Every structure is written in C-alpha cells, then in structure tokens.
Amino acid sequence: MHVKNILSAKGSNVVSIEPTATLETAVRTLTENKIGALLVLGPDRRVIGILSERDIVRVLAQHGASVLAQPLSQVMTRKVVTCSPSETIGVIMERMTAGKFRHVPVIEQDQIVGIVSIGDVVKYRLQEMEHESAALRDYIQTA
Ligand code: AMP
C-alpha cells in the first residue's frame, strides 16, 4: 500500500504558514486547525521548513513566553524529510521511526501535494489489519 492511498482518503489539504509569522500566530494556527505541525512555505510555495508543537514546547522551556513574539523561522526545522505519493506506507513508517518525527510532507514534481501524519498511518494500518482478519475469517469458514 502506498502514500497515495492515504491521500486519496484524507485529501491533499496542507495547513501552511509563512516563515515571517510569529510563534504566537503559529500556536493559534495549530490550535484552530487541531493539528500538530505546520509546513513553512516560501514565496514560490516550496517547502522551506516544518514547525511542530514539539519545537514550540522546546523554545518555551528554553526562553520562556517572550519567545512567542519571535518569527517562527528561528525555530522551525529546515532540513525537512519528505516522501513521494508512490512510496509504500511501510517505508514512511520506517522513516518516521528513524527520524523520530510524526509528520512527512508529500512532494510531487517539487510541489506539496499532501502531508501524512503518524495518526494517518496508524488509522490506515488498523483498517488494513481489519481487512486481513476478515479475509482470513472468510477463508477459514469456506475452507
Ligand atoms: P513531530 O514528531 O512531527 O511533532 O516533530 C518532532 C521534531 O521533528 C520537530 O523538531 C519537528 O520540527 C521535526 N520534524 C517533524 N517532521 C519532520 C520532517 N518530515 N522532516 C524533518 N523534521 C521533522
């Protein structure tokens, strides 16, 4: 199974933010959209970073609440690990585990076409396991 299967179910909507926005704006955007990470896009809509709730918690612990007025570009992760729609979900799970992150943007021809979170992967794997066990039950009953 592939990343495109997840995207066809959840859609390609990605909540993004500009690097000049403040951390306070980022916190509000995360909360309003009930998500855990924001893609940071440059003027050409290319991915230049990712900002997760973990990044915000870390700088709050280090610098206190005054950091919320700072531009998020100072806090975001710049080296973003991405995937393509044709990669398998197993490979994405390995990438998330090895990198210790829970969000992977999906890129096709240099453009962002979606984002896959650990929640999407778990939901997909659960559905897959339910189908597998239903198929096994059918097989046992008809064998
Ligand atoms: P997360 O577990 O996704 O909330 O993120 C944990 C840390 O990894 C934070 O510092 C994020 O900025 C960073 N991060 C999240 N997703 C990615 C990604 N796809 N590539 C690189 N770093 C990431």
PDB file of C-alpha atoms and ligand atoms in Angstrom, residues 36-37 50-55 58 75-77 79-82 99-105, ligand 1:
ATOM      1  CA  GLY A  36       0.458  19.131  15.393  1.00  0.00           C
ATOM      2  CA  ALA A  37       2.693  20.600  12.697  1.00  0.00           C
ATOM      3  CA  ILE A  50       8.428  22.433   9.286  1.00  0.00           C
ATOM      4  CA  LEU A  51       7.297  23.613  12.710  1.00  0.00           C
ATOM      5  CA  SER A  52       5.820  21.126  15.139  1.00  0.00           C
ATOM      6  CA  GLU A  53       4.279  21.610  18.579  1.00  0.00           C
ATOM      7  CA  ARG A  54       7.439  19.970  19.942  1.00  0.00           C
ATOM      8  CA  ASP A  55       9.605  22.796  18.557  1.00  0.00           C
ATOM      9  CA  ARG A  58      11.275  23.246  23.426  1.00  0.00           C
ATOM     10  CA  VAL A  75      12.643  27.804  15.470  1.00  0.00           C
ATOM     11  CA  MET A  76      11.490  25.661  12.534  1.00  0.00           C
ATOM     12  CA  THR A  77      13.364  22.576  11.316  1.00  0.00           C
ATOM     13  CA  LYS A  79      16.039  20.049   6.769  1.00  0.00           C
ATOM     14  CA  VAL A  80      12.642  18.526   6.014  1.00  0.00           C
ATOM     15  CA  VAL A  81      12.357  14.817   5.232  1.00  0.00           C
ATOM     16  CA  THR A  82       9.687  14.248   2.578  1.00  0.00           C
ATOM     17  CA  GLY A  99      13.900  10.340  12.296  1.00  0.00           C
ATOM     18  CA  LYS A 100      11.741  10.439  15.490  1.00  0.00           C
ATOM     19  CA  PHE A 101       9.122  12.679  13.842  1.00  0.00           C
ATOM     20  CA  ARG A 102       5.390  12.217  13.231  1.00  0.00           C
ATOM     21  CA  HIS A 103       4.799  14.223  10.040  1.00  0.00           C
ATOM     22  CA  VAL A 104       6.030  13.665   6.486  1.00  0.00           C
ATOM     23  CA  PRO A 105       5.130  16.113   3.679  1.00  0.00           C
TER      24      PRO A 105
HETATM   25  P1  AMP B   1       6.870  15.774  15.282  1.00  0.00           P
HETATM   26  O1  AMP B   1       7.114  14.463  15.960  1.00  0.00           O
HETATM   27  O2  AMP B   1       6.486  15.597  13.832  1.00  0.00           O
HETATM   28  O3  AMP B   1       5.923  16.661  16.027  1.00  0.00           O
HETATM   29  O4  AMP B   1       8.276  16.552  15.207  1.00  0.00           O
HETATM   30  C1  AMP B   1       9.377  16.303  16.064  1.00  0.00           C
HETATM   31  C2  AMP B   1      10.580  17.112  15.554  1.00  0.00           C
HETATM   32  O5  AMP B   1      10.922  16.701  14.220  1.00  0.00           O
HETATM   33  C3  AMP B   1      10.368  18.632  15.474  1.00  0.00           C
HETATM   34  O6  AMP B   1      11.608  19.262  15.712  1.00  0.00           O
HETATM   35  C4  AMP B   1       9.950  18.856  14.020  1.00  0.00           C
HETATM   36  O7  AMP B   1      10.280  20.149  13.529  1.00  0.00           O
HETATM   37  C5  AMP B   1      10.766  17.799  13.320  1.00  0.00           C
HETATM   38  N1  AMP B   1      10.090  17.256  12.146  1.00  0.00           N
HETATM   39  C6  AMP B   1       8.780  16.933  12.018  1.00  0.00           C
HETATM   40  N2  AMP B   1       8.510  16.424  10.816  1.00  0.00           N
HETATM   41  C7  AMP B   1       9.689  16.424  10.147  1.00  0.00           C
HETATM   42  C8  AMP B   1      10.092  16.024   8.842  1.00  0.00           C
HETATM   43  N3  AMP B   1       9.231  15.489   7.960  1.00  0.00           N
HETATM   44  N4  AMP B   1      11.404  16.187   8.496  1.00  0.00           N
HETATM   45  C9  AMP B   1      12.286  16.684   9.373  1.00  0.00           C
HETATM   46  N5  AMP B   1      11.992  17.078  10.608  1.00  0.00           N
HETATM   47  C10 AMP B   1      10.700  16.952  11.006  1.00  0.00           C
END
